[in-house]
Amino acid sequence: MERVKHARPLFGDGVLAALLTLGGVVGTTFAGSPSRAEVPIDVRGYVLVVTAAVVLAVRRRWPQAVLAVVALCTWSYLVLGYAYGPILISFMLAVYSAARHAPLNRAVPYSLAALAMTLTHLLVHSHRLGLFGVVDVSAWVFVPFSLGFALRTRREMAVRARAEAIRQSVDDERLRVAQEVHDIVGHGLAAIKMQADVALHVLAKKPDQAEVALEAISRTSSEALDELRATLAMVRRAGTEAERSPVPSLARLDELRRRMAEAGVYVRLENSGEPVAALPVAVDLTGYRIIQESLTNVLRHSGAEQATVGIRYEPGGVLITVSNTVTDYSPGEGGSGISGMRERVLALGGEFTAGPSPDDGFEVRARLPTGGPS
């Protein structure tokens, strides 16, 4: 593929050089006829015209060398007294190519040297010398150089913009993965800590209950690790394992409720409205993570033994609420749970609130758009 991409410009330059050679010979013959020119065109003039046109076939690969050769041919052509003709097109194209494709620290001095060379022919042919002659010759360099430099700058800006877009995409993906890992690990560790506290409390007096808590710890940690592996496998596109592991969704809330019950928090689930047959994947996953993170906060900070999860399907969206009735609930200092949930919801164009509820509890409320009629 790379070979094909490089071959296309070379082929195009080769065709351009061939056309310039043919047009140069025909145009020079007309411009240098004895009836029109002081010095009629001869073999030496044709050689200079053809050479200046042919070397343009490699103008992208060696732009400075091409400019040096074309400038030398053009200078010789003009000093010998031939009439202005198509060789000037080759000269201006060589200047343009240097400004477009060569490093600027080389393109500038090469172009200035080419300008100085072409200006000297005005001294040899004094009848061409004058203000208009200097302006015309200077335009042969400044106009194509300015055009080449402008296109070069636009290309570099496009490359930088594309690189920035790629960098931003990578950063967004890293943030998404970090949020996924935060939710998985945070929920798992919170449940494990609660179960471990229970096991330590009853270990001496009720070893049977301690064994149940330790089994729950083992099961919760295994499930969290499996979910973490599945998430990382999807990020790395490691197909087989990612396909075998189900993606978290609102349809898998029973597993989340069971883990919370083992950690000591009973979750009541309330569904209303007409369920959407197939929620968008991003909405489905975000809804699950909002519920998971909210219940993790209940487990960590509230000390509540019960929480209510409401899922209401509305036209064009789904409303998710997670609430508990503990009035001294505090999400803690420096945490990123609520801010992370808010960022997830706002990224989908939804609405998010978290704070005291009317019944003196605490409630997380998120409305996610589903793309349907509103």
Short mmCIF file of C-alpha atoms in Angstrom, two decimals:
data_model
loop_
_atom_site.label_atom_id
_atom_site.label_comp_id
_atom_site.label_asym_id
_atom_site.label_seq_id
_atom_site.Cartn_x
_atom_site.Cartn_y
_atom_site.Cartn_z
CA MET A 1 0.00 0.00 0.00
CA GLU A 2 2.81 2.43 0.89
CA ARG A 3 4.51 1.64 -2.41
CA VAL A 4 1.31 2.48 -4.29
CA LYS A 5 0.89 5.77 -2.38
CA HIS A 6 4.42 6.85 -3.31
CA ALA A 7 4.09 5.65 -6.91
CA ARG A 8 1.06 7.82 -7.70
CA PRO A 9 2.78 11.21 -7.20
CA LEU A 10 5.84 10.00 -9.11
CA PHE A 11 3.67 8.86 -11.99
CA GLY A 12 1.81 12.19 -11.98
CA ASP A 13 5.07 14.14 -11.97
CA GLY A 14 6.34 12.01 -14.82
CA VAL A 15 3.25 12.80 -16.89
CA LEU A 16 3.59 16.49 -16.02
CA ALA A 17 7.25 16.47 -17.09
CA ALA A 18 6.33 14.81 -20.39
CA LEU A 19 3.62 17.39 -21.09
CA LEU A 20 5.95 20.26 -20.20
CA THR A 21 8.61 18.82 -22.49
CA LEU A 22 6.22 18.56 -25.42
CA GLY A 23 4.65 21.95 -24.74
CA GLY A 24 8.07 23.49 -24.16
CA VAL A 25 9.40 22.33 -27.51
CA VAL A 26 6.32 23.52 -29.39
CA GLY A 27 6.03 26.81 -27.50
CA THR A 28 9.74 27.56 -27.75
CA THR A 29 9.68 26.89 -31.49
CA PHE A 30 6.91 29.45 -31.87
CA ALA A 31 8.44 32.03 -29.48
CA GLY A 32 11.97 31.61 -30.85
CA SER A 33 11.19 31.80 -34.55
CA PRO A 34 13.51 34.16 -36.51
CA SER A 35 10.64 36.55 -37.16
CA ARG A 36 9.87 36.94 -33.44
CA ALA A 37 13.16 36.61 -31.53
CA GLU A 38 16.46 38.50 -31.57
CA VAL A 39 18.30 35.20 -31.12
CA PRO A 40 16.53 32.37 -33.00
CA ILE A 41 16.14 29.13 -31.09
CA ASP A 42 18.68 26.42 -31.89
CA VAL A 43 19.70 22.95 -30.63
CA ARG A 44 21.39 24.41 -27.56
CA GLY A 45 18.20 26.25 -26.60
CA TYR A 46 16.07 23.11 -27.10
CA VAL A 47 18.42 21.10 -24.87
CA LEU A 48 18.04 23.64 -22.07
CA VAL A 49 14.23 23.68 -22.41
CA VAL A 50 13.95 19.87 -22.46
CA THR A 51 16.35 19.42 -19.54
CA ALA A 52 14.45 21.93 -17.40
CA ALA A 53 11.18 20.11 -18.12
CA VAL A 54 12.42 16.51 -17.74
CA VAL A 55 14.00 16.94 -14.30
CA LEU A 56 10.63 18.00 -12.91
CA ALA A 57 9.68 14.31 -12.92
CA VAL A 58 11.52 14.02 -9.57
CA ARG A 59 10.54 17.41 -8.13
CA ARG A 60 8.96 15.89 -4.99
CA ARG A 61 11.85 13.54 -4.23
CA TRP A 62 14.71 16.01 -4.71
CA PRO A 63 13.12 19.51 -4.80
CA GLN A 64 16.33 21.46 -4.04
CA ALA A 65 18.38 19.63 -6.68
CA VAL A 66 15.60 20.06 -9.24
CA LEU A 67 15.43 23.80 -8.51
CA ALA A 68 19.21 24.10 -8.88
CA VAL A 69 19.19 22.34 -12.27
CA VAL A 70 16.15 24.21 -13.60
CA ALA A 71 17.51 27.57 -12.38
CA LEU A 72 20.84 26.90 -14.11
CA CYS A 73 19.09 25.93 -17.35
CA THR A 74 16.83 28.99 -17.20
CA TRP A 75 19.73 31.32 -16.45
CA SER A 76 21.74 29.92 -19.37
CA TYR A 77 18.71 30.18 -21.65
CA LEU A 78 18.13 33.83 -20.74
CA VAL A 79 21.81 34.85 -20.81
CA LEU A 80 22.13 33.39 -24.32
CA GLY A 81 19.43 35.84 -25.39
CA TYR A 82 16.63 33.49 -26.33
CA ALA A 83 13.09 34.85 -26.18
CA TYR A 84 11.02 34.37 -23.04
CA GLY A 85 9.09 31.13 -23.41
CA PRO A 86 7.80 27.93 -21.76
CA ILE A 87 11.06 27.36 -19.86
CA LEU A 88 9.83 29.99 -17.41
CA ILE A 89 6.88 27.72 -16.53
CA SER A 90 9.35 24.98 -15.61
CA PHE A 91 11.33 27.47 -13.56
CA MET A 92 8.32 28.68 -11.59
CA LEU A 93 7.13 25.11 -11.00
CA ALA A 94 10.58 24.23 -9.63
CA VAL A 95 10.42 27.21 -7.21
CA TYR A 96 6.91 26.16 -6.15
CA SER A 97 8.07 22.56 -5.56
CA ALA A 98 10.96 23.70 -3.37
CA ALA A 99 8.65 25.82 -1.20
CA ARG A 100 6.08 23.02 -1.04
CA HIS A 101 8.25 19.97 -0.42
CA ALA A 102 11.74 21.01 0.73
CA PRO A 103 12.68 22.03 4.29
CA LEU A 104 12.23 25.79 4.62
CA ASN A 105 15.80 26.33 5.80
CA ARG A 106 16.89 25.06 2.39
CA ALA A 107 13.99 26.19 0.19
CA VAL A 108 14.48 29.87 1.07
CA PRO A 109 18.21 30.17 0.24
CA TYR A 110 17.81 28.03 -2.91
CA SER A 111 14.95 30.26 -4.12
CA LEU A 112 16.86 33.46 -3.35
CA ALA A 113 19.88 32.10 -5.22
CA ALA A 114 17.64 31.26 -8.18
CA LEU A 115 16.26 34.81 -8.11
CA ALA A 116 19.76 36.29 -8.06
CA MET A 117 20.82 34.14 -11.01
CA THR A 118 17.84 35.09 -13.15
CA LEU A 119 18.24 38.79 -12.35
CA THR A 120 21.77 38.77 -13.75
CA HIS A 121 20.51 38.20 -17.28
CA LEU A 122 19.07 41.73 -17.16
CA LEU A 123 22.62 43.08 -16.84
CA VAL A 124 23.77 41.06 -19.87
CA HIS A 125 20.83 42.26 -21.95
CA SER A 126 20.61 45.88 -20.90
CA HIS A 127 17.57 46.58 -23.08
CA ARG A 128 15.58 44.33 -20.73
CA LEU A 129 16.88 46.14 -17.64
CA GLY A 130 14.52 48.48 -15.83
CA LEU A 131 11.95 48.62 -13.08
CA PHE A 132 9.44 46.46 -14.93
CA GLY A 133 12.11 43.93 -15.82
CA VAL A 134 13.18 43.53 -12.17
CA VAL A 135 9.57 43.30 -11.01
CA ASP A 136 8.71 40.67 -13.62
CA VAL A 137 11.76 38.52 -12.85
CA SER A 138 11.14 38.80 -9.10
CA ALA A 139 7.54 37.67 -9.63
CA TRP A 140 8.84 34.46 -11.26
CA VAL A 141 10.17 33.50 -7.79
CA PHE A 142 7.96 35.24 -5.22
CA VAL A 143 4.58 34.22 -6.66
CA PRO A 144 5.21 30.45 -6.94
CA PHE A 145 7.15 30.41 -3.68
CA SER A 146 4.25 32.11 -1.85
CA LEU A 147 1.77 29.65 -3.32
CA GLY A 148 3.90 26.65 -2.37
CA PHE A 149 4.48 27.99 1.13
CA ALA A 150 0.74 28.62 1.64
CA LEU A 151 -0.21 25.10 0.56
CA ARG A 152 2.59 23.67 2.67
CA THR A 153 1.32 25.55 5.73
CA ARG A 154 -2.25 24.38 5.14
CA ARG A 155 -1.09 20.77 4.83
CA GLU A 156 0.94 20.99 8.06
CA MET A 157 -2.04 22.50 9.88
CA ALA A 158 -4.25 19.66 8.63
CA VAL A 159 -1.71 17.10 9.81
CA ARG A 160 -1.53 18.74 13.24
CA ALA A 161 -5.31 18.89 13.47
CA ARG A 162 -5.58 15.21 12.54
CA ALA A 163 -2.92 14.29 15.12
CA GLU A 164 -4.74 16.32 17.77
CA ALA A 165 -8.03 14.60 16.91
CA ILE A 166 -6.35 11.20 17.24
CA ARG A 167 -4.77 12.22 20.55
CA GLN A 168 -8.12 13.45 21.84
CA SER A 169 -9.77 10.19 20.77
CA VAL A 170 -7.10 8.19 22.60
CA ASP A 171 -7.53 10.34 25.72
CA ASP A 172 -11.30 9.86 25.61
CA GLU A 173 -10.86 6.11 25.30
CA ARG A 174 -8.44 6.07 28.23
CA LEU A 175 -10.92 8.04 30.32
CA ARG A 176 -13.70 5.64 29.38
CA VAL A 177 -11.57 2.64 30.35
CA ALA A 178 -10.58 4.35 33.62
CA GLN A 179 -14.24 4.94 34.44
CA GLU A 180 -15.06 1.30 33.68
CA VAL A 181 -12.21 0.06 35.87
CA HIS A 182 -13.18 2.49 38.64
CA ASP A 183 -16.76 1.23 38.66
CA ILE A 184 -15.83 -2.45 38.56
CA VAL A 185 -13.06 -2.34 41.13
CA GLY A 186 -14.80 0.19 43.39
CA HIS A 187 -17.99 -1.84 43.59
CA GLY A 188 -16.15 -5.12 44.09
CA LEU A 189 -13.88 -3.79 46.83
CA ALA A 190 -16.76 -2.12 48.66
CA ALA A 191 -18.73 -5.36 48.72
CA ILE A 192 -15.66 -7.37 49.74
CA LYS A 193 -14.86 -4.94 52.57
CA MET A 194 -18.40 -5.18 53.96
CA GLN A 195 -18.34 -8.99 53.81
CA ALA A 196 -14.87 -9.10 55.39
CA ASP A 197 -16.06 -6.90 58.25
CA VAL A 198 -18.94 -9.31 58.84
CA ALA A 199 -16.59 -12.30 58.77
CA LEU A 200 -14.23 -10.70 61.28
CA HIS A 201 -17.11 -9.78 63.56
CA VAL A 202 -18.63 -13.27 63.74
CA LEU A 203 -15.47 -15.35 63.26
CA ALA A 204 -14.98 -16.20 66.95
CA LYS A 205 -18.63 -16.73 67.95
CA LYS A 206 -20.32 -17.89 64.73
CA PRO A 207 -17.76 -19.53 62.42
CA ASP A 208 -20.55 -20.83 60.16
CA GLN A 209 -21.66 -17.29 59.32
CA ALA A 210 -18.02 -16.30 58.83
CA GLU A 211 -17.65 -19.09 56.31
CA VAL A 212 -20.69 -17.80 54.40
CA ALA A 213 -19.19 -14.30 54.33
CA LEU A 214 -15.83 -15.62 53.14
CA GLU A 215 -17.54 -17.60 50.36
CA ALA A 216 -19.32 -14.40 49.32
CA ILE A 217 -15.96 -12.60 49.29
CA SER A 218 -14.49 -15.28 47.06
CA ARG A 219 -17.50 -15.18 44.69
CA THR A 220 -17.62 -11.36 44.55
CA SER A 221 -13.89 -11.07 43.86
CA SER A 222 -14.09 -13.72 41.11
CA GLU A 223 -17.02 -11.95 39.45
CA ALA A 224 -15.25 -8.57 39.66
CA LEU A 225 -12.09 -10.04 38.13
CA ASP A 226 -14.08 -11.69 35.33
CA GLU A 227 -15.83 -8.39 34.56
CA LEU A 228 -12.52 -6.53 34.64
CA ARG A 229 -10.93 -9.04 32.25
CA ALA A 230 -13.91 -8.76 29.91
CA THR A 231 -13.67 -4.96 29.89
CA LEU A 232 -9.93 -4.98 29.18
CA ALA A 233 -10.37 -7.66 26.53
CA MET A 234 -12.91 -5.49 24.72
CA VAL A 235 -10.53 -2.53 24.85
CA ARG A 236 -7.71 -4.63 23.44
CA ARG A 237 -10.09 -6.29 20.98
CA ALA A 238 -9.07 -9.70 22.19
CA GLY A 239 -12.13 -11.23 20.60
CA THR A 240 -12.65 -14.66 22.13
CA GLU A 241 -12.77 -13.87 25.82
CA ALA A 242 -14.61 -10.59 25.28
CA GLU A 243 -17.32 -12.38 23.31
CA ARG A 244 -17.75 -15.09 25.97
CA SER A 245 -18.13 -12.55 28.80
CA PRO A 246 -21.53 -10.77 28.79
CA VAL A 247 -21.43 -6.99 28.71
CA PRO A 248 -22.95 -5.34 31.82
CA SER A 249 -26.45 -4.05 31.09
CA LEU A 250 -29.74 -3.21 32.76
CA ALA A 251 -30.86 -6.78 32.03
CA ARG A 252 -28.20 -8.10 34.46
CA LEU A 253 -29.32 -6.17 37.56
CA ASP A 254 -30.32 -9.39 39.35
CA GLU A 255 -26.64 -10.33 39.68
CA LEU A 256 -25.86 -6.87 41.07
CA ARG A 257 -28.74 -7.13 43.54
CA ARG A 258 -27.49 -10.53 44.72
CA ARG A 259 -24.00 -9.21 45.36
CA MET A 260 -25.42 -6.25 47.28
CA ALA A 261 -27.61 -8.58 49.37
CA GLU A 262 -24.55 -10.66 50.25
CA ALA A 263 -22.86 -7.40 51.35
CA GLY A 264 -25.82 -6.56 53.59
CA VAL A 265 -27.87 -4.15 51.46
CA TYR A 266 -31.28 -5.21 50.13
CA VAL A 267 -32.11 -3.58 46.79
CA ARG A 268 -35.72 -3.13 45.71
CA LEU A 269 -36.11 -2.85 41.93
CA GLU A 270 -39.02 -0.89 40.47
CA ASN A 271 -39.63 -0.96 36.70
CA SER A 272 -42.24 1.15 34.92
CA GLY A 273 -43.13 2.16 31.42
CA GLU A 274 -42.79 0.19 28.21
CA PRO A 275 -39.31 -1.39 28.10
CA VAL A 276 -37.25 -0.67 24.99
CA ALA A 277 -36.55 -3.85 23.06
CA ALA A 278 -32.92 -2.99 22.39
CA LEU A 279 -31.37 -0.03 24.18
CA PRO A 280 -28.31 1.58 22.57
CA VAL A 281 -25.21 -0.16 23.93
CA ALA A 282 -23.77 3.06 25.39
CA VAL A 283 -27.05 3.88 27.17
CA ASP A 284 -27.46 0.33 28.47
CA LEU A 285 -23.92 0.18 29.84
CA THR A 286 -24.06 3.70 31.31
CA GLY A 287 -27.36 2.94 33.03
CA TYR A 288 -25.87 -0.14 34.63
CA ARG A 289 -22.76 1.75 35.76
CA ILE A 290 -24.86 4.56 37.27
CA ILE A 291 -26.80 2.02 39.35
CA GLN A 292 -23.65 0.11 40.28
CA GLU A 293 -21.75 3.22 41.39
CA SER A 294 -24.74 4.60 43.29
CA LEU A 295 -25.20 1.33 45.19
CA THR A 296 -21.46 1.24 45.87
CA ASN A 297 -21.74 4.69 47.46
CA VAL A 298 -24.68 3.46 49.56
CA LEU A 299 -22.55 0.53 50.70
CA ARG A 300 -19.50 2.70 51.45
CA HIS A 301 -20.94 5.81 53.00
CA SER A 302 -24.55 5.50 54.18
CA GLY A 303 -24.71 2.39 56.35
CA ALA A 304 -28.19 1.76 54.92
CA GLU A 305 -29.59 -1.75 54.76
CA GLN A 306 -31.98 -0.97 51.93
CA ALA A 307 -31.96 0.98 48.67
CA THR A 308 -34.47 1.48 45.89
CA VAL A 309 -33.62 1.38 42.19
CA GLY A 310 -36.19 2.77 39.79
CA ILE A 311 -36.09 2.34 36.01
CA ARG A 312 -38.79 4.18 34.07
CA TYR A 313 -38.91 3.90 30.30
CA GLU A 314 -40.14 7.12 28.74
CA PRO A 315 -40.63 8.24 25.13
CA GLY A 316 -37.13 9.02 23.89
CA GLY A 317 -35.32 8.11 27.10
CA VAL A 318 -34.98 6.10 30.28
CA LEU A 319 -35.06 7.57 33.81
CA ILE A 320 -32.92 5.88 36.47
CA THR A 321 -33.20 6.68 40.17
CA VAL A 322 -31.28 5.20 43.09
CA SER A 323 -32.33 6.26 46.59
CA ASN A 324 -32.03 5.35 50.25
CA THR A 325 -33.61 6.79 53.39
CA VAL A 326 -30.51 7.35 55.54
CA THR A 327 -30.32 11.04 56.37
CA ASP A 328 -26.64 11.09 57.36
CA TYR A 329 -25.49 9.84 53.97
CA SER A 330 -22.26 11.49 52.81
CA PRO A 331 -20.42 10.58 49.59
CA GLY A 332 -17.09 11.42 51.24
CA GLU A 333 -14.40 13.91 50.39
CA GLY A 334 -12.28 13.78 47.26
CA GLY A 335 -14.26 10.97 45.66
CA SER A 336 -14.82 10.80 41.92
CA GLY A 337 -17.95 8.62 41.92
CA ILE A 338 -20.63 11.30 41.52
CA SER A 339 -18.53 13.45 39.19
CA GLY A 340 -17.75 10.38 37.10
CA MET A 341 -21.44 9.50 36.86
CA ARG A 342 -22.28 13.06 35.85
CA GLU A 343 -19.64 13.01 33.09
CA ARG A 344 -20.96 9.71 31.74
CA VAL A 345 -24.53 10.99 31.57
CA LEU A 346 -23.68 14.41 30.11
CA ALA A 347 -21.47 12.75 27.47
CA LEU A 348 -24.62 11.02 26.16
CA GLY A 349 -26.61 14.26 26.21
CA GLY A 350 -28.59 13.27 29.32
CA GLU A 351 -29.45 14.92 32.64
CA PHE A 352 -28.00 14.11 36.05
CA THR A 353 -28.69 15.19 39.63
CA ALA A 354 -27.55 13.85 42.99
CA GLY A 355 -28.58 15.14 46.40
CA PRO A 356 -31.13 14.99 49.22
CA SER A 357 -34.49 13.51 48.30
CA PRO A 358 -37.95 14.77 49.40
CA ASP A 359 -38.27 11.92 51.93
CA ASP A 360 -35.13 13.08 53.81
CA GLY A 361 -32.91 10.55 52.08
CA PHE A 362 -30.40 10.76 49.26
CA GLU A 363 -31.20 10.19 45.59
CA VAL A 364 -29.25 9.87 42.37
CA ARG A 365 -31.33 10.65 39.27
CA ALA A 366 -30.18 10.21 35.67
CA ARG A 367 -32.18 10.60 32.47
CA LEU A 368 -30.53 8.98 29.44
CA PRO A 369 -31.71 9.61 25.87
CA THR A 370 -32.45 6.51 23.80
CA GLY A 371 -32.76 8.21 20.43
CA GLY A 372 -36.46 7.47 20.06
CA PRO A 373 -39.34 9.97 19.69
CA SER A 374 -39.56 12.39 22.60
#
